[in-house]
Amino acid sequence: MEKAAIDALLKEMQAPTRGEPTPRVKAIVDRIVRDLFYVIDEYDVEPSEFWSAVNYLTQAGRNDEYGLIAAGLGFERFLDVRLDAAEEAAGLTGGTPRTIEGPLYVAGAPLCKGEARLDDGSEEGEILIMHGQVRDTDGRPVAGAHVEVWHANTRGNYSFFDKSQSPFNLRRTIETDADGRYRFRTTMPSGYAVPPEGSTDTLLKQLGRHGHRPAHIHFFVSAPGFRKLTTQINIDGDPYLHDDFAFATRDGLIPAVERNQDPDAIAEAGLNAPFA
Ligand code: MBD
Ligand code: FE
C-alpha cells in the first residue's frame, strides 16, 4: 500500500471521539499504531501471524516475562544510554557508572547497619566478601547511605522468583557507617539464564540469540540530597562477561576478584553469623 493510503486510513480512525484525550498517551499510542501498520504492510503480515503475535504477548504476560523481554531487546540499556546522555549534557559526570536494574528487584529487604550477611546459609558455595565506601562526586564519604544489594544463588536463581529460597535470601539493605563504608558476606552467584522454553527464550532463539547473563550483583545506592544510583558489578572471568543478553556490562563495573584459600581471612573479615 501507499504510505499516504495508510495515513488516510489512520486519520479516518481518529473518529469517533469521546471526551478529551490525554495528549502524551494519545501521541505515543498513535505513533506506535502507525509504525505497526507500516510493519504489517511492509512485511505482508498474514492475519494468522498477527494473531499468533497477540497470543505470544498474552502468554508472555501470563509468564511475567515482559521485564525480561525488555532487557533482552535492549530497551533497558537504551533508557540508560539516554539518562547518561542527559546527565552528560547537564555536566553531571563522574562516579560509578549506572547500569540496568533488571526485572528481579524486590523492595523491603532487611536493613542492616554497616555490614550484612546476605545468604541464609542453606547453600554450599564460594564465600564472597565485598566492601566499599559510598562517596559523593567530590570524593567525600556519605554516611547513612542505603546500599541495597541483591543477586542470584549458585544456580542463577533469585529469591521470591525461585520459591525454593527463603524470603529475602541474597537481598539486604546496608546502611553505610560514619565513614560511608559498607561490607557484606555472601555466596558467589552464578550467571542468570532466562527460563528455558519460556517466552523470552522462544523469542531470543528465533533471533539467533542466547538468554545468558554473566554472574553479577545488583546495587541501588541512595542518600537524601543525592541522585539514586542503579548499578551492578560483574564477576571477572565469567564466559558471558562481554556477551550479556541484557547488554549491562560496563567498563568500571568489573572489579578484581581476589581468591583466598585462607579460612582465617574469612574469620578476620567477620560476618560469620548466619543472619547479620
Ligand atoms: C537478571 O538477573 C537481570 O539482572 C537482568 C537485567 C535481566 C534478567 C535477569
Ligand atoms: Fe540480575
Short mmCIF file of C-alpha atoms and ligand atoms in Angstrom, two decimals:
data_model
loop_
_atom_site.label_atom_id
_atom_site.label_comp_id
_atom_site.label_asym_id
_atom_site.label_seq_id
_atom_site.Cartn_x
_atom_site.Cartn_y
_atom_site.Cartn_z
CA MET A 1 0.00 0.00 0.00
CA GLU A 2 0.98 3.63 -0.37
CA LYS A 3 2.01 5.16 2.96
CA ALA A 4 -0.41 8.00 2.14
CA ALA A 5 -3.28 5.48 1.99
CA ILE A 6 -2.31 4.09 5.40
CA ASP A 7 -2.10 7.61 6.81
CA ALA A 8 -5.54 8.44 5.35
CA LEU A 9 -7.00 5.32 6.98
CA LEU A 10 -5.44 6.25 10.32
CA LYS A 11 -6.91 9.72 10.01
CA GLU A 12 -10.39 8.27 9.42
CA MET A 13 -9.95 6.17 12.54
CA GLN A 14 -9.38 9.28 14.67
CA ALA A 15 -13.19 9.36 14.93
CA PRO A 16 -15.45 8.65 16.76
CA THR A 17 -14.21 10.52 19.81
CA ARG A 18 -15.38 10.73 23.39
CA GLY A 19 -14.07 13.49 25.64
CA GLU A 20 -10.58 14.91 25.77
CA PRO A 21 -7.63 12.61 25.08
CA THR A 22 -4.59 12.53 27.35
CA PRO A 23 -2.22 14.24 24.89
CA ARG A 24 1.00 12.35 25.65
CA VAL A 25 -0.68 8.94 25.70
CA LYS A 26 -2.54 9.70 22.51
CA ALA A 27 0.56 10.95 20.71
CA ILE A 28 2.62 7.90 21.68
CA VAL A 29 -0.10 5.32 21.00
CA ASP A 30 -0.94 6.91 17.65
CA ARG A 31 2.72 6.74 16.68
CA ILE A 32 3.13 3.10 17.74
CA VAL A 33 -0.04 2.06 15.87
CA ARG A 34 1.08 3.89 12.74
CA ASP A 35 4.51 2.24 12.83
CA LEU A 36 2.92 -1.19 13.33
CA PHE A 37 0.56 -0.61 10.40
CA TYR A 38 3.62 0.15 8.28
CA VAL A 39 5.35 -3.02 9.52
CA ILE A 40 2.30 -5.19 8.77
CA ASP A 41 2.18 -3.71 5.31
CA GLU A 42 5.90 -3.85 4.51
CA TYR A 43 6.27 -7.45 5.73
CA ASP A 44 2.91 -8.65 4.39
CA VAL A 45 1.98 -9.94 7.83
CA GLU A 46 -0.78 -12.56 7.47
CA PRO A 47 -3.77 -12.47 9.85
CA SER A 48 -2.62 -15.82 11.30
CA GLU A 49 0.81 -14.32 12.03
CA PHE A 50 -0.76 -11.26 13.61
CA TRP A 51 -2.95 -13.39 15.93
CA SER A 52 -0.05 -15.64 16.82
CA ALA A 53 1.83 -12.49 17.90
CA VAL A 54 -1.16 -11.43 20.04
CA ASN A 55 -1.24 -14.89 21.64
CA TYR A 56 2.52 -14.75 22.20
CA LEU A 57 2.12 -11.47 24.11
CA THR A 58 -0.78 -12.86 26.14
CA GLN A 59 1.37 -15.82 27.17
CA ALA A 60 4.42 -13.64 27.87
CA GLY A 61 2.25 -11.59 30.25
CA ARG A 62 0.95 -14.71 31.97
CA ASN A 63 4.56 -15.85 32.37
CA ASP A 64 5.53 -12.47 33.83
CA GLU A 65 8.28 -12.15 31.21
CA TYR A 66 7.77 -8.62 29.85
CA GLY A 67 10.60 -7.31 32.03
CA LEU A 68 12.92 -9.99 30.67
CA ILE A 69 11.92 -9.27 27.09
CA ALA A 70 12.54 -5.54 27.69
CA ALA A 71 16.05 -6.35 28.92
CA GLY A 72 16.74 -8.79 26.08
CA LEU A 73 15.60 -6.46 23.33
CA GLY A 74 17.85 -3.72 24.73
CA PHE A 75 15.11 -1.36 25.95
CA GLU A 76 16.58 -1.14 29.46
CA ARG A 77 20.02 -0.42 28.05
CA PHE A 78 18.58 2.26 25.78
CA LEU A 79 16.86 4.01 28.70
CA ASP A 80 20.26 4.08 30.47
CA VAL A 81 22.05 5.43 27.42
CA ARG A 82 19.53 8.29 27.32
CA LEU A 83 19.97 9.02 31.06
CA ASP A 84 23.77 9.04 30.59
CA ALA A 85 23.44 11.45 27.68
CA ALA A 86 21.09 13.77 29.59
CA GLU A 87 23.45 13.85 32.60
CA GLU A 88 26.47 14.43 30.37
CA ALA A 89 24.65 17.37 28.73
CA ALA A 90 23.85 18.78 32.18
CA GLY A 91 27.51 18.48 33.23
CA LEU A 92 26.70 15.75 35.79
CA THR A 93 29.67 13.46 35.20
CA GLY A 94 31.87 11.19 37.28
CA GLY A 95 31.18 8.50 39.83
CA THR A 96 30.39 4.83 39.42
CA PRO A 97 28.64 4.10 36.10
CA ARG A 98 24.99 3.15 36.16
CA THR A 99 23.64 0.03 34.60
CA ILE A 100 20.22 -1.55 34.36
CA GLU A 101 18.02 -2.63 37.27
CA GLY A 102 16.63 -5.74 35.59
CA PRO A 103 13.24 -7.22 36.45
CA LEU A 104 14.17 -9.10 39.65
CA TYR A 105 14.45 -6.45 42.39
CA VAL A 106 12.14 -6.84 45.39
CA ALA A 107 11.59 -3.94 47.82
CA GLY A 108 11.62 -4.38 51.60
CA ALA A 109 14.84 -6.33 52.24
CA PRO A 110 16.06 -6.34 55.87
CA LEU A 111 18.02 -3.22 56.86
CA CYS A 112 21.47 -3.79 58.38
CA LYS A 113 23.91 -1.23 59.78
CA GLY A 114 27.37 -1.16 58.21
CA GLU A 115 27.59 -4.84 57.36
CA ALA A 116 25.45 -7.82 56.47
CA ARG A 117 25.44 -11.47 55.63
CA LEU A 118 23.23 -11.90 52.57
CA ASP A 119 22.91 -15.68 52.31
CA ASP A 120 20.77 -17.77 54.67
CA GLY A 121 23.45 -20.45 55.00
CA SER A 122 21.46 -23.08 53.09
CA GLU A 123 23.79 -23.34 50.09
CA GLU A 124 27.34 -24.61 49.82
CA GLY A 125 29.29 -22.22 47.65
CA GLU A 126 32.29 -19.98 47.38
CA ILE A 127 32.20 -17.33 50.11
CA LEU A 128 32.30 -13.84 48.65
CA ILE A 129 33.21 -10.79 50.72
CA MET A 130 32.79 -7.31 49.30
CA HIS A 131 33.36 -3.97 50.92
CA GLY A 132 33.38 -0.41 49.75
CA GLN A 133 32.76 3.21 50.51
CA VAL A 134 29.98 5.45 49.25
CA ARG A 135 31.43 8.81 48.23
CA ASP A 136 29.97 11.89 46.59
CA THR A 137 31.41 13.12 43.30
CA ASP A 138 33.90 15.25 45.23
CA GLY A 139 35.18 12.13 46.98
CA ARG A 140 33.63 12.85 50.37
CA PRO A 141 32.25 9.80 52.24
CA VAL A 142 28.48 9.62 52.57
CA ALA A 143 27.43 8.28 55.98
CA GLY A 144 23.96 6.76 56.35
CA ALA A 145 23.58 5.97 52.65
CA HIS A 146 21.45 2.94 51.80
CA VAL A 147 23.19 0.27 49.72
CA GLU A 148 20.57 -2.18 48.52
CA VAL A 149 22.16 -5.42 47.30
CA TRP A 150 20.53 -8.34 45.51
CA HIS A 151 21.82 -11.26 43.49
CA ALA A 152 21.22 -14.83 42.35
CA ASN A 153 22.20 -18.04 44.13
CA THR A 154 24.68 -20.64 42.85
CA ARG A 155 22.08 -21.83 40.33
CA GLY A 156 21.45 -18.34 38.96
CA ASN A 157 18.04 -18.01 40.66
CA TYR A 158 16.65 -15.11 42.71
CA SER A 159 14.62 -15.39 45.94
CA PHE A 160 10.86 -14.70 45.51
CA PHE A 161 11.03 -15.69 41.83
CA ASP A 162 12.53 -19.02 42.96
CA LYS A 163 10.08 -20.26 45.61
CA SER A 164 12.58 -22.81 46.94
CA GLN A 165 14.63 -19.99 48.55
CA SER A 166 13.80 -18.28 51.83
CA PRO A 167 12.25 -14.79 51.52
CA PHE A 168 14.91 -12.10 51.02
CA ASN A 169 17.70 -14.66 50.67
CA LEU A 170 20.60 -12.80 48.99
CA ARG A 171 18.85 -9.45 49.43
CA ARG A 172 19.77 -6.82 52.04
CA THR A 173 19.82 -3.07 52.57
CA ILE A 174 23.06 -1.96 54.22
CA GLU A 175 23.33 1.48 55.79
CA THR A 176 26.83 2.95 55.45
CA ASP A 177 28.72 3.69 58.69
CA ALA A 178 30.14 7.05 59.82
CA ASP A 179 32.93 6.69 57.18
CA GLY A 180 30.46 5.86 54.42
CA ARG A 181 31.61 2.24 54.45
CA TYR A 182 29.67 -0.98 53.95
CA ARG A 183 30.69 -4.62 53.76
CA PHE A 184 28.94 -7.90 53.24
CA ARG A 185 29.48 -11.62 53.11
CA THR A 186 27.52 -13.78 50.71
CA THR A 187 27.73 -16.80 48.41
CA MET A 188 29.24 -16.30 44.96
CA PRO A 189 26.36 -16.08 42.44
CA SER A 190 26.16 -17.94 39.15
CA GLY A 191 25.10 -16.31 35.92
CA TYR A 192 21.42 -15.97 35.14
CA ALA A 193 19.65 -17.65 32.24
CA VAL A 194 16.11 -16.88 31.06
CA PRO A 195 13.60 -19.67 31.85
CA PRO A 196 14.14 -22.49 29.31
CA GLU A 197 11.34 -22.71 26.70
CA GLY A 198 9.71 -19.58 28.17
CA SER A 199 8.51 -16.59 26.16
CA THR A 200 11.86 -14.77 26.23
CA ASP A 201 13.81 -17.92 25.36
CA THR A 202 11.46 -18.66 22.45
CA LEU A 203 11.89 -15.15 21.07
CA LEU A 204 15.67 -14.98 21.55
CA LYS A 205 16.12 -18.34 19.80
CA GLN A 206 14.25 -17.01 16.79
CA LEU A 207 16.62 -14.04 16.81
CA GLY A 208 19.60 -16.41 16.87
CA ARG A 209 20.47 -15.28 20.40
CA HIS A 210 21.03 -16.80 23.85
CA GLY A 211 19.49 -15.63 27.13
CA HIS A 212 22.51 -15.71 29.46
CA ARG A 213 23.94 -13.07 31.76
CA PRO A 214 27.35 -13.20 33.44
CA ALA A 215 27.41 -13.65 37.24
CA HIS A 216 26.59 -10.25 38.72
CA ILE A 217 25.46 -8.40 41.84
CA HIS A 218 22.89 -5.57 41.74
CA PHE A 219 23.00 -2.34 43.73
CA PHE A 220 20.83 0.66 44.45
CA VAL A 221 22.72 3.39 46.30
CA SER A 222 20.67 6.23 47.74
CA ALA A 223 21.01 9.03 50.27
CA PRO A 224 18.99 12.18 50.98
CA GLY A 225 20.00 15.01 48.65
CA PHE A 226 21.64 12.70 46.10
CA ARG A 227 20.52 11.12 42.84
CA LYS A 228 19.92 7.40 43.25
CA LEU A 229 22.47 5.14 41.57
CA THR A 230 21.31 1.88 39.98
CA THR A 231 24.24 -0.35 39.13
CA GLN A 232 25.77 -3.83 39.17
CA ILE A 233 29.15 -5.50 39.34
CA ASN A 234 30.07 -8.39 37.08
CA ILE A 235 32.28 -11.24 38.19
CA ASP A 236 35.52 -11.20 36.21
CA GLY A 237 36.29 -14.38 34.25
CA ASP A 238 32.66 -15.31 33.56
CA PRO A 239 32.30 -16.63 29.98
CA TYR A 240 29.34 -14.28 29.38
CA LEU A 241 31.15 -11.20 30.76
CA HIS A 242 31.11 -9.45 27.37
CA ASP A 243 28.24 -11.47 25.92
CA ASP A 244 25.37 -10.41 28.18
CA PHE A 245 21.87 -10.87 26.72
CA ALA A 246 20.78 -7.72 28.62
CA PHE A 247 23.74 -5.53 27.50
CA ALA A 248 24.54 -4.43 31.09
CA THR A 249 28.32 -4.97 31.35
CA ARG A 250 30.18 -1.66 31.60
CA ASP A 251 33.82 -0.67 31.93
CA GLY A 252 34.36 0.22 35.55
CA LEU A 253 31.91 -2.41 36.81
CA ILE A 254 34.24 -5.44 36.69
CA PRO A 255 36.18 -5.27 39.96
CA ALA A 256 39.16 -7.56 40.53
CA VAL A 257 38.17 -10.72 42.41
CA GLU A 258 40.82 -11.88 44.84
CA ARG A 259 40.67 -15.64 45.54
CA ASN A 260 41.77 -16.55 49.06
CA GLN A 261 42.06 -20.10 50.42
CA ASP A 262 42.88 -18.96 53.94
CA PRO A 263 39.95 -19.54 56.34
CA ASP A 264 41.48 -17.03 58.77
CA ALA A 265 40.95 -14.31 56.19
CA ILE A 266 37.23 -15.06 56.32
CA ALA A 267 37.22 -15.12 60.12
CA GLU A 268 39.11 -11.83 60.16
CA ALA A 269 36.58 -10.31 57.82
CA GLY A 270 33.95 -11.27 60.41
CA LEU A 271 30.39 -11.61 59.14
CA ASN A 272 30.17 -15.25 60.22
CA ALA A 273 26.78 -15.01 61.87
CA PRO A 274 24.00 -16.78 59.90
CA PHE A 275 21.96 -13.58 59.75
CA ALA A 276 23.69 -10.24 60.18
C1 MBD B 1 18.67 -10.61 35.58
O1 MBD B 1 19.19 -11.14 36.71
C2 MBD B 1 18.99 -9.36 35.28
O2 MBD B 1 19.82 -8.74 36.12
C3 MBD B 1 18.51 -8.76 34.12
C4 MBD B 1 18.94 -7.40 33.77
C5 MBD B 1 17.68 -9.43 33.30
C6 MBD B 1 17.33 -10.70 33.61
C7 MBD B 1 17.81 -11.29 34.75
FE FE B 2 20.25 -9.87 37.84
#
